[in-house]
């Protein structure tokens, strides 16, 4: 029934459309094109997709920052049409945490707690700072913080009033890669410890897989697939989703297409190649790169879809540029995209 609250059912997005620049004689841009999505209470959902696919527009529509041209956004069964941003009970966290420069760290975290008694406020601020790993930082000035510390403070500030939904828009993208990876793990831990329901927008699939219980892949304003990280990786629904996740090439397969992932190819010498039992293809080494404790070999090879430049993992020794090597598929790094043949 419209308007009735159903506690604990979480976020429900139905057939939502977001358009920009629509006026007489101009069709405008359709940024979100009929998206339906549910986020259960306590669940963390990542909205993943390439730049311009409409992730931020969808998040902003859920927040109430962008009008919905069609469809509904509801929380715990109550339609949010006409409910302004500050009345939704949602927390927001953006790329640049937008801390108040003239307040200290504690003052920033306490921002949403103005209506609480002083002692309770202080206790909650200390609790949140401990949770984000910034115990004792309360009196520090914002200007004295590193980029990662600022985002931790922004997270603590967003969580302090116990929002019923936390919306995060690329909160880590201004940070360097190592820090981003560490903070993604921390954010997941904090969201789970506080049982916060959250939607996390990112264009980085590793980040989405680290943070989220389920990942919604968006493409050109629509949802391409919604699944748990392992399932998405194991069974991408379309070639487009697989490409976006980093599957590097696609080969004919009885049930559709065989998607070859970044760990789906190995460079082998003759003996170990034969031992795998798989067909050994031939390739020529273009480059080798040592990354994350393993050697990635860039090879030109024909796996059956014409000669392509591919990345394979070195099983044994590191080959030299221009070496002719054997290349085998490793099924553990491959997935079948069902029903697609090109
Ligand atoms: N305020 C706006 N006015 C007009 N068009 C907009 C506006 N905001 C976004 N768009 C357009 O809507 C589409 C979706 O943009 P959106 O920012 O939602 O995508 P995104 O997936 O979040 O991309 P990014 O990761 O680059 O932020 C794009 O074509 C964009 O150019």
Tab-separated table of C-alpha atoms and ligand atoms in Angstrom:
chain	number	residue	atom	x	y	z
A	1	UNK	CA	0.000	0.000	0.000
A	2	UNK	CA	1.419	3.406	-0.992
A	3	UNK	CA	2.856	5.392	1.890
A	4	UNK	CA	2.806	2.530	4.412
A	5	UNK	CA	6.145	1.874	6.062
A	6	UNK	CA	7.458	-1.658	5.985
A	7	UNK	CA	10.359	-1.572	8.423
A	8	UNK	CA	13.494	-3.351	7.344
A	9	UNK	CA	12.739	-3.819	3.653
A	10	UNK	CA	15.429	-1.332	2.600
A	11	UNK	CA	15.750	0.579	-0.660
A	12	UNK	CA	13.498	-0.114	-3.598
A	13	UNK	CA	14.066	1.569	-6.964
A	14	UNK	CA	11.438	0.920	-9.638
A	15	UNK	CA	11.674	1.851	-13.345
A	16	UNK	CA	13.579	5.037	-12.525
A	17	UNK	CA	14.374	7.457	-15.345
A	18	UNK	CA	16.665	10.492	-14.951
A	19	UNK	CA	16.875	13.044	-17.763
A	20	UNK	CA	18.878	16.230	-18.191
A	21	UNK	CA	18.239	19.281	-20.360
A	22	UNK	CA	14.772	18.296	-21.492
A	23	UNK	CA	12.784	21.259	-22.741
A	24	UNK	CA	10.538	22.172	-25.620
A	25	UNK	CA	12.187	21.016	-28.862
A	26	UNK	CA	15.060	19.221	-27.023
A	27	UNK	CA	14.801	15.561	-26.083
A	28	UNK	CA	17.682	16.021	-23.595
A	29	UNK	CA	19.980	13.266	-22.294
A	30	UNK	CA	18.544	10.141	-20.695
A	31	UNK	CA	21.173	9.324	-18.051
A	32	UNK	CA	19.162	6.578	-16.290
A	33	UNK	CA	16.793	4.613	-18.477
A	34	UNK	CA	14.314	2.562	-16.468
A	35	UNK	CA	16.367	1.030	-13.649
A	36	UNK	CA	14.829	-1.270	-11.009
A	37	UNK	CA	16.923	-2.341	-8.039
A	38	UNK	CA	16.525	-3.453	-4.413
A	39	UNK	CA	19.021	-3.070	-1.599
A	40	UNK	CA	18.118	-5.126	1.465
A	41	UNK	CA	18.539	-3.770	5.002
A	42	UNK	CA	22.201	-4.114	5.974
A	43	UNK	CA	23.317	-4.883	2.429
A	44	UNK	CA	26.126	-3.065	0.603
A	45	UNK	CA	25.494	-2.740	-3.123
A	46	UNK	CA	28.075	-1.392	-5.583
A	47	UNK	CA	26.936	0.435	-8.699
A	48	UNK	CA	29.682	-0.298	-11.197
A	49	UNK	CA	30.128	0.951	-14.743
A	50	UNK	CA	32.217	3.034	-17.109
A	51	UNK	CA	32.272	6.821	-17.028
A	52	UNK	CA	29.010	8.349	-18.229
A	53	UNK	CA	26.870	5.194	-17.773
A	54	UNK	CA	24.588	6.981	-15.303
A	55	UNK	CA	25.746	5.664	-11.896
A	56	UNK	CA	26.042	9.085	-10.252
A	57	UNK	CA	22.724	10.181	-11.719
A	58	UNK	CA	20.996	7.138	-10.217
A	59	UNK	CA	22.656	7.721	-6.844
A	60	UNK	CA	21.693	11.389	-6.904
A	61	UNK	CA	18.102	10.480	-7.762
A	62	UNK	CA	17.998	8.116	-4.760
A	63	UNK	CA	19.424	10.905	-2.567
A	64	UNK	CA	16.784	13.333	-3.827
A	65	UNK	CA	19.424	15.596	-5.397
A	66	UNK	CA	18.119	14.941	-8.908
A	67	UNK	CA	14.448	14.790	-9.911
A	68	UNK	CA	13.078	11.463	-11.115
A	69	UNK	CA	11.444	11.824	-14.570
A	70	UNK	CA	9.617	8.498	-14.145
A	71	UNK	CA	9.511	5.587	-11.708
A	72	UNK	CA	9.701	5.477	-7.913
A	73	UNK	CA	12.282	5.470	-5.151
A	74	UNK	CA	11.030	4.011	-1.861
A	75	UNK	CA	12.623	3.166	1.483
A	76	UNK	CA	11.099	0.639	3.893
A	77	UNK	CA	8.041	0.670	1.662
A	78	UNK	CA	7.467	4.448	1.811
A	79	UNK	CA	7.566	6.349	-1.500
A	80	UNK	CA	10.085	9.209	-1.297
A	81	UNK	CA	8.557	11.357	-4.058
A	82	UNK	CA	8.481	14.935	-2.781
A	83	UNK	CA	10.648	14.135	0.286
A	84	UNK	CA	13.593	16.583	0.267
A	85	UNK	CA	17.214	15.422	0.627
A	86	UNK	CA	17.578	16.340	4.320
A	87	UNK	CA	14.352	14.528	5.273
A	88	UNK	CA	15.304	11.174	3.736
A	89	UNK	CA	17.551	10.124	6.618
A	90	UNK	CA	20.325	9.207	4.184
A	91	UNK	CA	24.061	9.885	4.552
A	92	UNK	CA	26.147	11.109	1.615
A	93	UNK	CA	29.849	10.736	0.931
A	94	UNK	CA	31.514	12.108	-2.201
A	95	UNK	CA	34.931	11.911	-3.870
A	96	UNK	CA	36.252	14.902	-1.968
A	97	UNK	CA	34.832	14.463	1.517
A	98	UNK	CA	33.988	18.188	1.660
A	99	UNK	CA	34.932	18.598	5.298
A	100	UNK	CA	34.356	21.946	6.986
A	101	UNK	CA	37.833	23.518	6.941
A	102	UNK	CA	37.215	25.728	9.987
A	103	UNK	CA	36.073	22.931	12.292
A	104	UNK	CA	38.454	20.434	13.813
A	105	UNK	CA	38.030	16.709	13.211
A	106	UNK	CA	35.643	16.216	16.163
A	107	UNK	CA	33.602	19.226	15.040
A	108	UNK	CA	33.239	17.705	11.596
A	109	UNK	CA	32.169	14.292	12.896
A	110	UNK	CA	29.700	15.953	15.313
A	111	UNK	CA	28.056	17.941	12.503
A	112	UNK	CA	24.947	15.765	12.182
A	113	UNK	CA	24.571	15.367	15.960
A	114	UNK	CA	23.655	18.950	16.878
A	115	UNK	CA	20.370	17.878	18.504
A	116	UNK	CA	22.037	15.364	20.885
A	117	UNK	CA	23.156	16.186	24.442
A	118	UNK	CA	26.810	17.205	24.649
A	119	UNK	CA	28.003	14.063	26.475
A	120	UNK	CA	26.285	11.738	24.032
A	121	UNK	CA	27.757	13.721	21.138
A	122	UNK	CA	31.295	13.416	22.500
A	123	UNK	CA	30.845	9.703	23.085
A	124	UNK	CA	29.531	9.105	19.571
A	125	UNK	CA	32.376	11.140	18.003
A	126	UNK	CA	34.976	9.122	19.920
A	127	UNK	CA	33.250	5.868	18.936
A	128	UNK	CA	33.224	6.813	15.247
A	129	UNK	CA	36.826	8.015	15.217
A	130	UNK	CA	37.909	4.718	16.759
A	131	UNK	CA	35.872	2.826	14.174
A	132	UNK	CA	37.618	4.525	11.245
A	133	UNK	CA	41.065	4.139	12.827
A	134	UNK	CA	41.489	7.780	13.898
A	135	UNK	CA	41.444	7.408	17.666
A	136	UNK	CA	42.700	10.616	19.279
A	137	UNK	CA	42.425	12.732	16.105
A	138	UNK	CA	39.502	14.816	17.432
A	139	UNK	CA	41.430	18.042	18.010
A	140	UNK	CA	43.348	17.925	14.715
A	141	UNK	CA	42.694	20.556	12.087
A	142	UNK	CA	41.349	19.388	8.734
A	143	UNK	CA	44.276	21.034	6.910
A	144	UNK	CA	46.695	18.793	8.833
A	145	UNK	CA	45.148	15.571	7.501
A	146	UNK	CA	46.279	13.402	4.595
A	147	UNK	CA	43.828	12.610	1.782
A	148	UNK	CA	43.076	9.180	3.256
A	149	UNK	CA	42.533	10.583	6.744
A	150	UNK	CA	40.160	13.211	5.346
A	151	UNK	CA	38.043	10.512	3.704
A	152	UNK	CA	37.998	8.529	6.966
A	153	UNK	CA	36.741	11.622	8.792
A	154	UNK	CA	34.133	12.157	6.075
A	155	UNK	CA	33.011	8.532	6.509
A	156	UNK	CA	32.784	8.986	10.297
A	157	UNK	CA	30.776	12.191	9.819
A	158	UNK	CA	28.374	10.503	7.395
A	159	UNK	CA	27.845	7.541	9.761
A	160	UNK	CA	27.555	9.501	13.026
A	161	UNK	CA	23.784	10.210	12.812
A	162	UNK	CA	23.156	6.506	11.957
A	163	UNK	CA	21.750	7.104	8.460
A	164	UNK	CA	19.248	4.477	7.331
A	165	UNK	CA	21.055	4.440	3.970
A	166	UNK	CA	24.584	5.606	3.129
A	167	UNK	CA	25.225	6.757	-0.438
A	168	UNK	CA	28.892	6.855	-1.477
A	169	UNK	CA	29.905	8.361	-4.837
A	170	UNK	CA	33.474	7.379	-5.840
A	171	UNK	CA	34.698	8.109	-2.280
A	172	UNK	CA	38.184	6.747	-2.987
A	173	UNK	CA	38.903	7.922	-6.507
A	174	UNK	CA	40.994	10.929	-5.464
A	175	UNK	CA	43.427	8.674	-3.559
A	176	UNK	CA	46.419	6.725	-4.846
A	177	UNK	CA	46.016	3.054	-5.704
A	178	UNK	CA	47.571	1.468	-2.599
A	179	UNK	CA	45.574	3.629	-0.221
A	180	UNK	CA	42.408	3.057	-2.237
A	181	UNK	CA	42.780	-0.699	-1.863
A	182	UNK	CA	43.397	-0.466	1.890
A	183	UNK	CA	40.532	1.941	2.485
A	184	UNK	CA	38.120	-0.167	0.422
A	185	UNK	CA	38.767	-3.060	2.823
A	186	UNK	CA	38.323	-0.732	5.824
A	187	UNK	CA	35.082	0.737	4.474
A	188	UNK	CA	33.647	-2.741	4.013
A	189	UNK	CA	34.565	-3.620	7.614
A	190	UNK	CA	33.052	-0.382	8.978
A	191	UNK	CA	29.811	-0.764	6.979
A	192	UNK	CA	29.400	-4.343	8.176
A	193	UNK	CA	30.279	-3.542	11.797
A	194	UNK	CA	27.635	-0.795	11.822
A	195	UNK	CA	25.164	-2.895	9.743
A	196	UNK	CA	24.799	0.074	7.426
A	197	UNK	CA	22.715	-0.285	4.266
A	198	UNK	CA	24.767	1.331	1.502
A	199	UNK	CA	25.079	2.039	-2.211
A	200	UNK	CA	28.668	2.562	-3.372
A	201	UNK	CA	29.304	4.061	-6.827
A	202	UNK	CA	32.595	3.185	-8.516
A	203	UNK	CA	34.090	2.604	-11.971
A	204	UNK	CA	36.717	0.223	-10.499
A	205	UNK	CA	35.653	-3.437	-10.437
A	206	UNK	CA	38.271	-4.436	-7.873
A	207	UNK	CA	36.917	-1.779	-5.533
A	208	UNK	CA	33.317	-2.870	-6.165
A	209	UNK	CA	34.215	-6.515	-5.479
A	210	UNK	CA	36.068	-5.574	-2.279
A	211	UNK	CA	33.352	-3.410	-0.773
A	212	UNK	CA	30.042	-4.881	-1.888
A	213	UNK	CA	27.827	-7.865	-1.087
A	214	UNK	CA	26.296	-7.498	-4.559
A	215	UNK	CA	27.397	-5.579	-7.618
A	216	UNK	CA	25.046	-3.906	-10.108
A	217	UNK	CA	26.766	-3.357	-13.462
A	218	UNK	CA	25.386	-0.371	-15.395
A	219	UNK	CA	25.808	0.328	-19.073
A	220	UNK	CA	24.319	3.236	-21.024
A	221	UNK	CA	21.735	4.067	-18.356
A	222	UNK	CA	20.537	0.495	-17.822
A	223	UNK	CA	21.399	-2.389	-15.531
A	224	UNK	CA	23.333	-5.086	-17.348
A	225	UNK	CA	23.617	-7.559	-14.419
A	226	UNK	CA	23.202	-7.640	-10.645
A	227	UNK	CA	25.027	-10.414	-8.787
A	228	UNK	CA	27.376	-11.261	-5.927
A	229	UNK	CA	31.036	-10.601	-6.860
A	230	UNK	CA	32.021	-14.282	-7.278
A	231	UNK	CA	28.959	-14.987	-9.374
A	232	UNK	CA	29.514	-11.955	-11.590
A	233	UNK	CA	33.089	-13.027	-12.160
A	234	UNK	CA	32.211	-16.694	-12.736
A	235	UNK	CA	29.148	-16.114	-14.932
A	236	UNK	CA	29.073	-12.696	-16.625
A	237	UNK	CA	25.693	-12.374	-18.356
A	238	UNK	CA	26.929	-10.649	-21.503
A	239	UNK	CA	30.145	-10.097	-23.401
A	240	UNK	CA	29.931	-6.410	-22.511
A	241	UNK	CA	29.852	-7.170	-18.779
A	242	UNK	CA	32.752	-9.611	-19.185
A	243	UNK	CA	34.795	-7.021	-21.100
A	244	UNK	CA	34.145	-4.459	-18.427
A	245	UNK	CA	35.331	-6.887	-15.736
A	246	UNK	CA	38.617	-7.373	-17.593
A	247	UNK	CA	38.051	-10.553	-19.604
A	248	UNK	CA	40.496	-10.049	-22.437
A	249	UNK	CA	39.300	-12.182	-25.326
A	250	UNK	CA	36.368	-14.346	-26.367
A	251	UNK	CA	36.456	-17.703	-28.121
A	252	UNK	CA	33.693	-19.826	-29.643
A	253	UNK	CA	32.251	-22.328	-27.146
A	254	UNK	CA	29.442	-24.888	-27.382
A	255	UNK	CA	27.254	-22.993	-24.895
A	256	UNK	CA	28.100	-19.446	-25.981
A	257	UNK	CA	31.423	-17.668	-25.665
A	258	UNK	CA	34.448	-18.631	-23.638
A	259	UNK	CA	35.693	-15.470	-21.919
A	260	UNK	CA	39.415	-15.594	-21.176
A	261	UNK	CA	40.261	-13.635	-18.041
A	262	UNK	CA	43.510	-12.020	-16.960
A	263	UNK	CA	44.499	-15.289	-15.243
A	264	UNK	CA	43.047	-17.466	-18.000
A	265	UNK	CA	46.203	-17.866	-20.056
A	266	UNK	CA	49.580	-19.345	-19.142
A	267	UNK	CA	52.898	-19.288	-20.877
A	268	UNK	CA	54.422	-22.761	-20.638
A	269	UNK	CA	57.463	-24.617	-21.821
A	270	UNK	CA	56.940	-27.724	-23.947
A	271	UNK	CA	56.896	-30.282	-21.127
A	272	UNK	CA	54.522	-28.521	-18.700
A	273	UNK	CA	52.322	-27.501	-21.654
A	274	UNK	CA	51.799	-31.123	-22.589
A	275	UNK	CA	51.209	-31.976	-18.898
A	276	UNK	CA	48.180	-29.653	-18.702
A	277	UNK	CA	46.467	-31.759	-21.346
A	278	UNK	CA	45.201	-28.578	-23.018
A	279	UNK	CA	45.955	-27.518	-26.559
A	280	UNK	CA	49.208	-25.554	-26.751
A	281	UNK	CA	49.022	-22.479	-28.965
A	282	UNK	CA	52.046	-20.532	-30.087
A	283	UNK	CA	52.799	-16.939	-29.239
A	284	UNK	CA	55.579	-14.384	-29.507
A	285	UNK	CA	56.579	-12.424	-26.409
A	286	UNK	CA	56.108	-8.660	-26.692
A	287	UNK	CA	56.915	-7.657	-23.099
A	288	UNK	CA	57.109	-8.983	-19.557
A	289	UNK	CA	55.937	-7.141	-16.441
A	290	UNK	CA	56.420	-8.131	-12.825
A	291	UNK	CA	53.270	-7.232	-10.908
A	292	UNK	CA	51.919	-8.267	-7.545
A	293	UNK	CA	54.465	-11.021	-7.143
A	294	UNK	CA	53.969	-12.679	-10.525
A	295	UNK	CA	55.200	-12.224	-14.054
A	296	UNK	CA	52.693	-11.154	-16.679
A	297	UNK	CA	53.776	-11.889	-20.233
A	298	UNK	CA	52.310	-9.877	-23.104
A	299	UNK	CA	52.132	-12.141	-26.142
A	300	UNK	CA	50.879	-11.969	-29.710
A	301	UNK	CA	48.992	-15.225	-30.173
A	302	UNK	CA	46.108	-16.706	-32.140
A	303	UNK	CA	43.727	-18.632	-29.871
A	304	UNK	CA	41.186	-19.129	-32.613
A	305	UNK	CA	39.841	-15.593	-33.023
A	306	UNK	CA	42.764	-14.250	-35.117
A	307	UNK	CA	46.062	-12.933	-33.792
A	308	UNK	CA	45.608	-10.766	-30.709
A	309	UNK	CA	47.789	-9.104	-28.119
A	310	UNK	CA	47.048	-10.903	-24.856
A	311	UNK	CA	48.376	-11.136	-21.338
A	312	UNK	CA	49.376	-14.519	-19.925
A	313	UNK	CA	50.896	-15.541	-16.609
A	314	UNK	CA	54.374	-17.091	-16.647
A	315	UNK	CA	54.291	-20.578	-15.146
A	316	UNK	CA	58.007	-21.200	-15.001
A	317	UNK	CA	60.931	-19.003	-15.999
A	318	UNK	CA	60.559	-15.505	-17.421
A	319	UNK	CA	60.833	-15.507	-21.224
A	320	UNK	CA	62.645	-12.793	-23.195
A	321	UNK	CA	61.087	-10.391	-25.682
A	322	UNK	CA	60.728	-11.996	-29.155
A	323	UNK	CA	60.892	-15.537	-27.672
A	324	UNK	CA	58.486	-18.004	-29.231
A	325	UNK	CA	56.476	-19.563	-26.402
A	326	UNK	CA	53.622	-22.009	-25.843
A	327	UNK	CA	50.356	-20.590	-24.503
A	328	UNK	CA	47.603	-22.675	-22.848
A	329	UNK	CA	44.163	-21.800	-21.534
A	330	UNK	CA	43.640	-22.160	-17.804
A	331	UNK	CA	39.940	-22.965	-17.254
A	332	UNK	CA	40.151	-21.558	-13.703
A	333	UNK	CA	40.629	-18.103	-15.228
A	334	UNK	CA	37.907	-18.438	-17.866
A	335	UNK	CA	34.102	-18.099	-17.844
A	336	UNK	CA	31.336	-19.070	-20.239
A	337	UNK	CA	29.076	-16.247	-21.399
A	338	UNK	CA	25.886	-18.164	-22.165
A	339	UNK	CA	23.881	-17.776	-25.336
A	340	UNK	CA	26.236	-15.292	-26.979
A	341	UNK	CA	28.226	-16.216	-30.048
A	342	UNK	CA	30.127	-13.058	-30.935
B	1	LIG	N1	23.898	18.019	-14.792
B	1	LIG	C1	23.913	17.402	-15.987
B	1	LIG	N2	23.434	18.007	-17.092
B	1	LIG	C2	23.414	17.381	-18.295
B	1	LIG	N3	23.881	16.141	-18.501
B	1	LIG	C3	24.382	15.481	-17.444
B	1	LIG	C4	24.436	16.077	-16.142
B	1	LIG	N4	24.987	15.182	-15.284
B	1	LIG	C5	25.269	14.079	-16.021
B	1	LIG	N5	24.906	14.256	-17.309
B	1	LIG	C6	25.038	13.272	-18.405
B	1	LIG	O1	24.360	12.097	-18.010
B	1	LIG	C7	25.075	10.929	-18.351
B	1	LIG	C8	25.375	10.103	-17.109
B	1	LIG	O2	26.238	10.845	-16.242
B	1	LIG	P1	26.643	10.322	-14.788
B	1	LIG	O3	27.487	11.364	-14.154
B	1	LIG	O4	25.432	9.864	-14.092
B	1	LIG	O5	27.512	9.053	-15.172
B	1	LIG	P2	28.574	8.276	-14.303
B	1	LIG	O6	28.438	6.856	-14.699
B	1	LIG	O7	28.424	8.603	-12.870
B	1	LIG	O8	29.922	8.851	-14.862
B	1	LIG	P3	31.261	9.323	-14.087
B	1	LIG	O9	31.856	8.068	-13.515
B	1	LIG	O10	32.085	9.912	-15.191
B	1	LIG	O11	30.811	10.312	-13.061
B	1	LIG	C9	26.315	11.423	-19.086
B	1	LIG	O12	26.059	11.377	-20.473
B	1	LIG	C10	26.470	12.836	-18.604
B	1	LIG	O13	27.114	13.620	-19.583
